[in-house]
């Protein structure tokens, strides 16, 4: 038995192997999780950070899967037992004897017919179970052999090395033979041949060819019951995998980590492309080349195209070996990539082929929540379990994944590139390709016209007459832009299958850059116009950007510019195929056509989540801070058609003792100024002075680090300037060194390191300065995913209530849509509830940064009397809410804080 095996409340309940003795709340969490999975529920689970949520999820879910597999095998054995004892073919008692021949079955059929059908169904089931058993045995034997036989690994490695050497020598021989034998028939050089679109057999004409070779059946297996675990970032997923490795299930769980090609590709030539879309397109093109190679060889007598690049890592045998290695031992993304390099096998496809046999699949949000990406990865959700972790922003995540935006510059740039491409290769393109290219050109022309511009003129020089944002339904946008007669589904499919954006990127890479060497023939002279146009576009974009950017930001921008804008436009076209009522198109006209943009806004994320909850056996939405949960119930689950009876909620307290946290709602400051930070009052000098006085007093009694959150960067900047002018910053700096959250992501790490160093230095020196004060922003880089544990965050202050900007056209449209489609909640319109929920989700994320483990302690100060209102107060996390004190006057609050922190210092 494991060192900390936890049992359910009663002896007959499920048992949970655990690496140590679990907290009571972890046991409760696992029991609730097990029950939700067993009953096929949709669960909303909240377990504060620092309570061992990941381990509870792992041990609870895998304990359920272990029991589920055991029960399934017992049932199989029971059904197969009569078979093995030689009873097959014996007459069923119900059908025996002539006297029953005339009797009737329940459905009006004779009994012998009913019995025959039943017998056939039973036989089919037994046959199916036998096949499953054989497949399972075969897989287990294969994995066991790999696990135990080191010789097998070395033999496989040696074989690969021999194959590599053979390929290299064969290539050298071909090069020697081909020297001097130039193909006189080729009009284009080797590289340019690849830029031409292959003949497009569209739509219903051609069945989609899978990415596997004909003999790749071994790579495809029937999907076993599994758990899909997804989170937001690759670092969170890697952390989760490390937790699995350390857990009691680490040795015998078949786990596979999935990621994007950007994370998993080991082909350096492809990796160098940088942008995800370019890597995707290049990879798919190389696969296509592999399948076309056979047909090229068959047509030896005909005029052949030059050989195309094939990925050396995309090989059946190598990927089969990698797949089995992945299933034998738990590996995170980094270990998977290292294995891919070592075995010369593609980790992206090798891991995908491991999905069917895996018990636990770890993947990013995008891959699971976006249907096309899910299908492309070979993820089948039917009767499976899905766990979505870090799900506090799930609604926003689904909305963002399915929204898309394109600028006027991108539209004009794509039009120019595509027009030049068509002119260059017109004689070599087939009719269907020309038809689709012309349709795309027309779409681009109409999109630019909707922004008030002309596609043939430089977008940076075209001023927009009427600025502002206009919202339209999808149908209105299609009609008004005169593109309602074009089948966007077919255009979207063409872009996907023909890889036109990849070809266009190669074309621009060759001719669009002023640095590229251009020959002086007539065709290429035509292309000088494209160079000049792209150069003016780039200069225009630089002018619009204004102030110079840091080198890191410039590199990111260059990478985005390097990809053909058509790639981004494809996303917008795809978004326009949504149902009319589920989205809006925002036409945002700003200054020039180049600065203007078209944006698709998804209003109903439930339509994309519905398939997940419909197909899955159970779905668990988990997070450290899930309050307020009404959004999940109403906007996501109810709209996705989930029966309210299927939804379960679980929320547990924190592992810290009650005396280790002091949350206070402060209603007024030291000079009795009421604290209410509305848009109207927060800019008043007396309000900014009062906030400064509160901070000065707190910094005198709070040791270590104080983190102060403001509603926005603008307000933080304004209050900082005011304090600088009044001399308050100087007074604050006596006790705490002041740090400000940077706007640029690449500077966050450096600020945090300096902040931590300063606190450590002050605690060791024991002088007048007692630590540091970090001025942060709600929704910024510091409010999520960063731990201010121990001395880094002894006090967290929230200045005001971070309500979103209700003047934003996107938010206004969402509010209107909610009021039209959702019922009123407790007498309040859904739009008001949304605003409050967005505000409180942001607050809860920020204040949850301070307490990170059982022995941690911190005070939390909410500066605004509105927090005491029941509707707002009840949206705080339960473990904070039940310990919160409301203080109308500053004196009483300050006395409590001083007593709390002095008591903790004395106890240390």
PDB file of C-alpha atoms in Angstrom, residues 492-733:
ATOM      1  CA  UNK A 492     -12.004  28.069 -46.740  1.00  0.00           C
ATOM      2  CA  UNK A 493     -11.557  24.421 -47.791  1.00  0.00           C
ATOM      3  CA  UNK A 494      -9.570  25.508 -50.857  1.00  0.00           C
ATOM      4  CA  UNK A 495      -7.179  27.585 -48.726  1.00  0.00           C
ATOM      5  CA  UNK A 496      -6.728  24.630 -46.387  1.00  0.00           C
ATOM      6  CA  UNK A 497      -6.115  21.950 -49.036  1.00  0.00           C
ATOM      7  CA  UNK A 498      -4.158  23.937 -51.632  1.00  0.00           C
ATOM      8  CA  UNK A 499      -1.747  25.479 -49.066  1.00  0.00           C
ATOM      9  CA  UNK A 500      -2.027  28.723 -51.004  1.00  0.00           C
ATOM     10  CA  UNK A 501      -0.786  30.879 -48.128  1.00  0.00           C
ATOM     11  CA  UNK A 502       2.384  28.759 -47.917  1.00  0.00           C
ATOM     12  CA  UNK A 503       2.982  29.103 -51.697  1.00  0.00           C
ATOM     13  CA  UNK A 504       2.356  32.831 -51.444  1.00  0.00           C
ATOM     14  CA  UNK A 505       4.814  33.120 -48.563  1.00  0.00           C
ATOM     15  CA  UNK A 506       7.482  31.356 -50.650  1.00  0.00           C
ATOM     16  CA  UNK A 507       6.734  33.685 -53.568  1.00  0.00           C
ATOM     17  CA  UNK A 508       7.043  36.846 -51.420  1.00  0.00           C
ATOM     18  CA  UNK A 509      10.172  35.458 -49.760  1.00  0.00           C
ATOM     19  CA  UNK A 510      11.675  35.108 -53.229  1.00  0.00           C
ATOM     20  CA  UNK A 511      10.490  38.314 -54.884  1.00  0.00           C
ATOM     21  CA  UNK A 512       8.940  40.560 -52.244  1.00  0.00           C
ATOM     22  CA  UNK A 513      12.082  41.382 -50.269  1.00  0.00           C
ATOM     23  CA  UNK A 514      14.231  44.266 -51.548  1.00  0.00           C
ATOM     24  CA  UNK A 515      17.288  42.284 -50.452  1.00  0.00           C
ATOM     25  CA  UNK A 516      16.530  39.309 -52.721  1.00  0.00           C
ATOM     26  CA  UNK A 517      18.422  39.026 -55.974  1.00  0.00           C
ATOM     27  CA  UNK A 518      16.051  39.629 -58.892  1.00  0.00           C
ATOM     28  CA  UNK A 519      16.987  38.594 -62.415  1.00  0.00           C
ATOM     29  CA  UNK A 520      16.470  41.121 -65.165  1.00  0.00           C
ATOM     30  CA  UNK A 521      14.068  39.221 -67.435  1.00  0.00           C
ATOM     31  CA  UNK A 522      10.666  40.650 -68.354  1.00  0.00           C
ATOM     32  CA  UNK A 523       8.711  38.512 -65.877  1.00  0.00           C
ATOM     33  CA  UNK A 524      10.832  39.649 -62.962  1.00  0.00           C
ATOM     34  CA  UNK A 525      10.713  43.301 -63.992  1.00  0.00           C
ATOM     35  CA  UNK A 526       6.947  43.088 -63.529  1.00  0.00           C
ATOM     36  CA  UNK A 527       7.590  41.977 -59.955  1.00  0.00           C
ATOM     37  CA  UNK A 528       9.580  45.071 -59.020  1.00  0.00           C
ATOM     38  CA  UNK A 529       6.194  46.730 -58.469  1.00  0.00           C
ATOM     39  CA  UNK A 530       5.455  44.193 -55.719  1.00  0.00           C
ATOM     40  CA  UNK A 531       8.789  44.979 -54.027  1.00  0.00           C
ATOM     41  CA  UNK A 532       8.140  48.699 -54.064  1.00  0.00           C
ATOM     42  CA  UNK A 533       4.576  48.272 -52.828  1.00  0.00           C
ATOM     43  CA  UNK A 534       5.628  46.005 -49.951  1.00  0.00           C
ATOM     44  CA  UNK A 535       8.384  48.442 -49.043  1.00  0.00           C
ATOM     45  CA  UNK A 536       5.929  51.351 -48.830  1.00  0.00           C
ATOM     46  CA  UNK A 537       3.584  49.157 -46.780  1.00  0.00           C
ATOM     47  CA  UNK A 538       6.362  48.382 -44.327  1.00  0.00           C
ATOM     48  CA  UNK A 539       7.397  52.029 -44.099  1.00  0.00           C
ATOM     49  CA  UNK A 540       3.743  52.976 -43.624  1.00  0.00           C
ATOM     50  CA  UNK A 541       3.348  50.432 -40.846  1.00  0.00           C
ATOM     51  CA  UNK A 542       6.492  51.756 -39.151  1.00  0.00           C
ATOM     52  CA  UNK A 543       5.184  55.323 -39.329  1.00  0.00           C
ATOM     53  CA  UNK A 544       1.849  54.217 -37.867  1.00  0.00           C
ATOM     54  CA  UNK A 545       3.604  52.401 -35.055  1.00  0.00           C
ATOM     55  CA  UNK A 546       5.022  55.696 -33.791  1.00  0.00           C
ATOM     56  CA  UNK A 547       7.577  55.374 -31.013  1.00  0.00           C
ATOM     57  CA  UNK A 548      10.515  52.992 -31.501  1.00  0.00           C
ATOM     58  CA  UNK A 549      10.051  49.575 -29.935  1.00  0.00           C
ATOM     59  CA  UNK A 550      12.414  47.379 -27.970  1.00  0.00           C
ATOM     60  CA  UNK A 551      14.481  44.842 -29.989  1.00  0.00           C
ATOM     61  CA  UNK A 552      12.424  41.915 -28.621  1.00  0.00           C
ATOM     62  CA  UNK A 553       9.126  43.471 -29.671  1.00  0.00           C
ATOM     63  CA  UNK A 554      10.565  44.300 -33.079  1.00  0.00           C
ATOM     64  CA  UNK A 555      11.612  40.684 -33.568  1.00  0.00           C
ATOM     65  CA  UNK A 556       8.086  39.513 -32.729  1.00  0.00           C
ATOM     66  CA  UNK A 557       6.594  42.018 -35.172  1.00  0.00           C
ATOM     67  CA  UNK A 558       9.030  41.000 -37.915  1.00  0.00           C
ATOM     68  CA  UNK A 559       8.036  37.380 -37.394  1.00  0.00           C
ATOM     69  CA  UNK A 560       4.355  38.269 -37.817  1.00  0.00           C
ATOM     70  CA  UNK A 561       5.157  40.352 -40.913  1.00  0.00           C
ATOM     71  CA  UNK A 562       7.243  37.514 -42.335  1.00  0.00           C
ATOM     72  CA  UNK A 563       4.183  35.273 -42.570  1.00  0.00           C
ATOM     73  CA  UNK A 564       1.900  35.969 -45.495  1.00  0.00           C
ATOM     74  CA  UNK A 565      -1.061  38.089 -44.278  1.00  0.00           C
ATOM     75  CA  UNK A 566      -3.275  35.644 -46.159  1.00  0.00           C
ATOM     76  CA  UNK A 567      -2.734  33.223 -43.260  1.00  0.00           C
ATOM     77  CA  UNK A 568      -4.403  35.650 -40.855  1.00  0.00           C
ATOM     78  CA  UNK A 569      -7.194  36.382 -43.362  1.00  0.00           C
ATOM     79  CA  UNK A 570      -7.972  32.651 -43.643  1.00  0.00           C
ATOM     80  CA  UNK A 571      -8.833  32.735 -39.915  1.00  0.00           C
ATOM     81  CA  UNK A 572     -11.241  35.636 -40.510  1.00  0.00           C
ATOM     82  CA  UNK A 573     -12.908  33.821 -43.452  1.00  0.00           C
ATOM     83  CA  UNK A 574     -13.328  30.740 -41.274  1.00  0.00           C
ATOM     84  CA  UNK A 575     -14.959  32.855 -38.524  1.00  0.00           C
ATOM     85  CA  UNK A 576     -17.507  34.238 -41.026  1.00  0.00           C
ATOM     86  CA  UNK A 577     -18.893  30.693 -41.472  1.00  0.00           C
ATOM     87  CA  UNK A 578     -20.353  30.802 -37.908  1.00  0.00           C
ATOM     88  CA  UNK A 579     -24.150  30.957 -37.480  1.00  0.00           C
ATOM     89  CA  UNK A 580     -25.526  34.496 -37.880  1.00  0.00           C
ATOM     90  CA  UNK A 581     -26.844  34.901 -34.320  1.00  0.00           C
ATOM     91  CA  UNK A 582     -23.666  33.626 -32.633  1.00  0.00           C
ATOM     92  CA  UNK A 583     -21.268  36.379 -33.719  1.00  0.00           C
ATOM     93  CA  UNK A 584     -20.786  39.959 -34.916  1.00  0.00           C
ATOM     94  CA  UNK A 585     -18.393  41.688 -37.275  1.00  0.00           C
ATOM     95  CA  UNK A 586     -16.830  44.891 -35.935  1.00  0.00           C
ATOM     96  CA  UNK A 587     -15.749  47.375 -38.614  1.00  0.00           C
ATOM     97  CA  UNK A 588     -13.211  49.548 -36.838  1.00  0.00           C
ATOM     98  CA  UNK A 589     -12.268  52.626 -38.933  1.00  0.00           C
ATOM     99  CA  UNK A 590      -9.255  54.524 -37.536  1.00  0.00           C
ATOM    100  CA  UNK A 591      -7.247  57.334 -39.180  1.00  0.00           C
ATOM    101  CA  UNK A 592      -6.083  55.489 -42.304  1.00  0.00           C
ATOM    102  CA  UNK A 593      -7.272  52.342 -44.071  1.00  0.00           C
ATOM    103  CA  UNK A 594      -4.057  50.620 -42.949  1.00  0.00           C
ATOM    104  CA  UNK A 595      -4.813  51.303 -39.269  1.00  0.00           C
ATOM    105  CA  UNK A 596      -8.460  50.228 -39.627  1.00  0.00           C
ATOM    106  CA  UNK A 597      -9.552  46.640 -39.083  1.00  0.00           C
ATOM    107  CA  UNK A 598     -12.289  44.026 -39.411  1.00  0.00           C
ATOM    108  CA  UNK A 599     -12.856  41.865 -36.355  1.00  0.00           C
ATOM    109  CA  UNK A 600     -15.082  38.837 -35.854  1.00  0.00           C
ATOM    110  CA  UNK A 601     -16.434  38.653 -32.299  1.00  0.00           C
ATOM    111  CA  UNK A 602     -17.922  35.375 -31.026  1.00  0.00           C
ATOM    112  CA  UNK A 603     -20.889  36.132 -28.761  1.00  0.00           C
ATOM    113  CA  UNK A 604     -21.960  32.603 -27.877  1.00  0.00           C
ATOM    114  CA  UNK A 605     -19.007  30.422 -26.807  1.00  0.00           C
ATOM    115  CA  UNK A 606     -21.455  27.668 -25.786  1.00  0.00           C
ATOM    116  CA  UNK A 607     -21.964  26.589 -29.437  1.00  0.00           C
ATOM    117  CA  UNK A 608     -18.335  25.431 -29.572  1.00  0.00           C
ATOM    118  CA  UNK A 609     -18.407  23.867 -26.100  1.00  0.00           C
ATOM    119  CA  UNK A 610     -21.676  21.981 -26.723  1.00  0.00           C
ATOM    120  CA  UNK A 611     -19.993  19.186 -28.724  1.00  0.00           C
ATOM    121  CA  UNK A 612     -17.479  18.584 -25.943  1.00  0.00           C
ATOM    122  CA  UNK A 613     -20.159  18.100 -23.256  1.00  0.00           C
ATOM    123  CA  UNK A 614     -22.441  16.118 -25.606  1.00  0.00           C
ATOM    124  CA  UNK A 615     -19.802  13.582 -26.637  1.00  0.00           C
ATOM    125  CA  UNK A 616     -17.905  13.127 -23.376  1.00  0.00           C
ATOM    126  CA  UNK A 617     -18.797  10.717 -20.629  1.00  0.00           C
ATOM    127  CA  UNK A 618     -17.888  13.396 -18.055  1.00  0.00           C
ATOM    128  CA  UNK A 619     -16.388  16.915 -18.117  1.00  0.00           C
ATOM    129  CA  UNK A 620     -14.622  18.512 -15.143  1.00  0.00           C
ATOM    130  CA  UNK A 621     -13.960  22.285 -15.161  1.00  0.00           C
ATOM    131  CA  UNK A 622     -11.401  22.971 -12.417  1.00  0.00           C
ATOM    132  CA  UNK A 623      -9.486  25.939 -11.063  1.00  0.00           C
ATOM    133  CA  UNK A 624      -8.024  27.597  -8.004  1.00  0.00           C
ATOM    134  CA  UNK A 625     -10.517  30.473  -8.186  1.00  0.00           C
ATOM    135  CA  UNK A 626     -13.769  29.617  -9.973  1.00  0.00           C
ATOM    136  CA  UNK A 627     -16.048  32.131  -8.192  1.00  0.00           C
ATOM    137  CA  UNK A 628     -18.427  33.472  -9.372  1.00  0.00           C
ATOM    138  CA  UNK A 629     -19.605  30.196 -11.000  1.00  0.00           C
ATOM    139  CA  UNK A 630     -22.898  31.611 -12.359  1.00  0.00           C
ATOM    140  CA  UNK A 631     -21.114  32.478 -15.648  1.00  0.00           C
ATOM    141  CA  UNK A 632     -20.135  28.852 -16.210  1.00  0.00           C
ATOM    142  CA  UNK A 633     -23.596  27.544 -15.400  1.00  0.00           C
ATOM    143  CA  UNK A 634     -25.548  30.061 -17.493  1.00  0.00           C
ATOM    144  CA  UNK A 635     -23.357  31.312 -20.355  1.00  0.00           C
ATOM    145  CA  UNK A 636     -21.579  28.026 -21.000  1.00  0.00           C
ATOM    146  CA  UNK A 637     -23.407  24.954 -19.720  1.00  0.00           C
ATOM    147  CA  UNK A 638     -27.050  26.066 -19.907  1.00  0.00           C
ATOM    148  CA  UNK A 639     -26.553  27.571 -23.417  1.00  0.00           C
ATOM    149  CA  UNK A 640     -24.763  24.350 -24.487  1.00  0.00           C
ATOM    150  CA  UNK A 641     -27.920  22.419 -23.586  1.00  0.00           C
ATOM    151  CA  UNK A 642     -26.575  20.687 -20.452  1.00  0.00           C
ATOM    152  CA  UNK A 643     -29.329  19.447 -18.133  1.00  0.00           C
ATOM    153  CA  UNK A 644     -28.926  21.359 -14.799  1.00  0.00           C
ATOM    154  CA  UNK A 645     -29.312  18.005 -12.989  1.00  0.00           C
ATOM    155  CA  UNK A 646     -26.094  16.803 -14.678  1.00  0.00           C
ATOM    156  CA  UNK A 647     -24.056  19.712 -13.230  1.00  0.00           C
ATOM    157  CA  UNK A 648     -22.296  19.289  -9.879  1.00  0.00           C
ATOM    158  CA  UNK A 649     -20.304  21.890  -7.946  1.00  0.00           C
ATOM    159  CA  UNK A 650     -17.487  21.262  -5.491  1.00  0.00           C
ATOM    160  CA  UNK A 651     -15.626  23.965  -3.587  1.00  0.00           C
ATOM    161  CA  UNK A 652     -13.211  23.318  -0.752  1.00  0.00           C
ATOM    162  CA  UNK A 653     -11.589  25.587   1.779  1.00  0.00           C
ATOM    163  CA  UNK A 654      -7.894  26.296   2.103  1.00  0.00           C
ATOM    164  CA  UNK A 655      -5.363  24.185   3.976  1.00  0.00           C
ATOM    165  CA  UNK A 656      -4.102  27.218   5.917  1.00  0.00           C
ATOM    166  CA  UNK A 657      -5.413  27.737   9.452  1.00  0.00           C
ATOM    167  CA  UNK A 658      -7.963  30.604   9.782  1.00  0.00           C
ATOM    168  CA  UNK A 659      -5.523  32.709  11.826  1.00  0.00           C
ATOM    169  CA  UNK A 660      -3.038  32.850   8.888  1.00  0.00           C
ATOM    170  CA  UNK A 661      -5.156  35.159   6.742  1.00  0.00           C
ATOM    171  CA  UNK A 662      -6.681  38.561   7.486  1.00  0.00           C
ATOM    172  CA  UNK A 663      -8.988  39.868   4.709  1.00  0.00           C
ATOM    173  CA  UNK A 664     -10.399  43.364   5.388  1.00  0.00           C
ATOM    174  CA  UNK A 665     -12.865  45.477   3.412  1.00  0.00           C
ATOM    175  CA  UNK A 666     -11.934  49.094   4.209  1.00  0.00           C
ATOM    176  CA  UNK A 667     -14.725  51.651   3.716  1.00  0.00           C
ATOM    177  CA  UNK A 668     -12.856  54.889   4.573  1.00  0.00           C
ATOM    178  CA  UNK A 669      -9.286  56.210   4.901  1.00  0.00           C
ATOM    179  CA  UNK A 670      -7.252  57.827   7.714  1.00  0.00           C
ATOM    180  CA  UNK A 671      -8.908  61.249   7.161  1.00  0.00           C
ATOM    181  CA  UNK A 672     -12.399  59.631   7.025  1.00  0.00           C
ATOM    182  CA  UNK A 673     -12.619  60.068   3.233  1.00  0.00           C
ATOM    183  CA  UNK A 674     -15.089  57.449   1.936  1.00  0.00           C
ATOM    184  CA  UNK A 675     -13.332  55.029  -0.421  1.00  0.00           C
ATOM    185  CA  UNK A 676     -15.202  54.742  -3.714  1.00  0.00           C
ATOM    186  CA  UNK A 677     -12.999  54.496  -6.807  1.00  0.00           C
ATOM    187  CA  UNK A 678     -15.520  55.109  -9.602  1.00  0.00           C
ATOM    188  CA  UNK A 679     -14.448  56.592 -12.960  1.00  0.00           C
ATOM    189  CA  UNK A 680     -15.700  59.969 -11.676  1.00  0.00           C
ATOM    190  CA  UNK A 681     -14.171  60.008  -8.184  1.00  0.00           C
ATOM    191  CA  UNK A 682     -10.892  58.084  -8.467  1.00  0.00           C
ATOM    192  CA  UNK A 683      -9.050  60.931 -10.232  1.00  0.00           C
ATOM    193  CA  UNK A 684      -9.857  63.430  -7.438  1.00  0.00           C
ATOM    194  CA  UNK A 685      -6.649  64.606  -5.663  1.00  0.00           C
ATOM    195  CA  UNK A 686      -8.123  63.859  -2.206  1.00  0.00           C
ATOM    196  CA  UNK A 687      -8.871  60.233  -3.253  1.00  0.00           C
ATOM    197  CA  UNK A 688      -5.304  59.752  -4.523  1.00  0.00           C
ATOM    198  CA  UNK A 689      -3.906  61.385  -1.343  1.00  0.00           C
ATOM    199  CA  UNK A 690      -6.036  59.118   0.871  1.00  0.00           C
ATOM    200  CA  UNK A 691      -4.796  56.006  -0.982  1.00  0.00           C
ATOM    201  CA  UNK A 692      -1.210  57.195  -0.439  1.00  0.00           C
ATOM    202  CA  UNK A 693      -1.809  57.728   3.297  1.00  0.00           C
ATOM    203  CA  UNK A 694      -3.236  54.179   3.633  1.00  0.00           C
ATOM    204  CA  UNK A 695      -0.139  52.723   1.921  1.00  0.00           C
ATOM    205  CA  UNK A 696       2.235  54.788   4.116  1.00  0.00           C
ATOM    206  CA  UNK A 697       0.552  53.506   7.283  1.00  0.00           C
ATOM    207  CA  UNK A 698       0.545  49.891   6.065  1.00  0.00           C
ATOM    208  CA  UNK A 699       4.196  49.948   5.009  1.00  0.00           C
ATOM    209  CA  UNK A 700       5.085  50.910   8.594  1.00  0.00           C
ATOM    210  CA  UNK A 701       3.608  47.687  10.036  1.00  0.00           C
ATOM    211  CA  UNK A 702       3.749  45.080   7.222  1.00  0.00           C
ATOM    212  CA  UNK A 703       7.101  43.255   6.904  1.00  0.00           C
ATOM    213  CA  UNK A 704       8.594  42.029   3.593  1.00  0.00           C
ATOM    214  CA  UNK A 705       6.682  42.582   0.370  1.00  0.00           C
ATOM    215  CA  UNK A 706       3.485  44.538  -0.241  1.00  0.00           C
ATOM    216  CA  UNK A 707       1.709  44.079  -3.609  1.00  0.00           C
ATOM    217  CA  UNK A 708      -0.742  46.825  -4.557  1.00  0.00           C
ATOM    218  CA  UNK A 709      -3.113  46.233  -7.507  1.00  0.00           C
ATOM    219  CA  UNK A 710      -4.639  49.130  -9.506  1.00  0.00           C
ATOM    220  CA  UNK A 711      -7.583  48.858 -11.967  1.00  0.00           C
ATOM    221  CA  UNK A 712      -5.498  49.900 -15.022  1.00  0.00           C
ATOM    222  CA  UNK A 713      -2.020  50.919 -16.235  1.00  0.00           C
ATOM    223  CA  UNK A 714      -3.315  54.453 -16.862  1.00  0.00           C
ATOM    224  CA  UNK A 715      -4.557  54.885 -13.288  1.00  0.00           C
ATOM    225  CA  UNK A 716      -1.350  53.414 -11.820  1.00  0.00           C
ATOM    226  CA  UNK A 717       0.679  55.875 -13.918  1.00  0.00           C
ATOM    227  CA  UNK A 718      -1.567  58.818 -12.896  1.00  0.00           C
ATOM    228  CA  UNK A 719      -1.477  58.056  -9.152  1.00  0.00           C
ATOM    229  CA  UNK A 720       2.314  57.490  -9.272  1.00  0.00           C
ATOM    230  CA  UNK A 721       2.823  60.907 -10.895  1.00  0.00           C
ATOM    231  CA  UNK A 722       0.526  62.536  -8.281  1.00  0.00           C
ATOM    232  CA  UNK A 723       2.421  60.938  -5.364  1.00  0.00           C
ATOM    233  CA  UNK A 724       5.726  62.003  -6.930  1.00  0.00           C
ATOM    234  CA  UNK A 725       4.468  65.604  -7.088  1.00  0.00           C
ATOM    235  CA  UNK A 726       3.142  65.634  -3.489  1.00  0.00           C
ATOM    236  CA  UNK A 727       6.291  64.025  -2.016  1.00  0.00           C
ATOM    237  CA  UNK A 728       4.406  60.935  -0.829  1.00  0.00           C
ATOM    238  CA  UNK A 729       6.646  58.608  -2.871  1.00  0.00           C
ATOM    239  CA  UNK A 730       9.661  59.849  -0.908  1.00  0.00           C
ATOM    240  CA  UNK A 731       7.893  59.021   2.384  1.00  0.00           C
ATOM    241  CA  UNK A 732       6.940  55.567   1.100  1.00  0.00           C
ATOM    242  CA  UNK A 733      10.506  54.902  -0.090  1.00  0.00           C
TER     243      UNK A 733
END
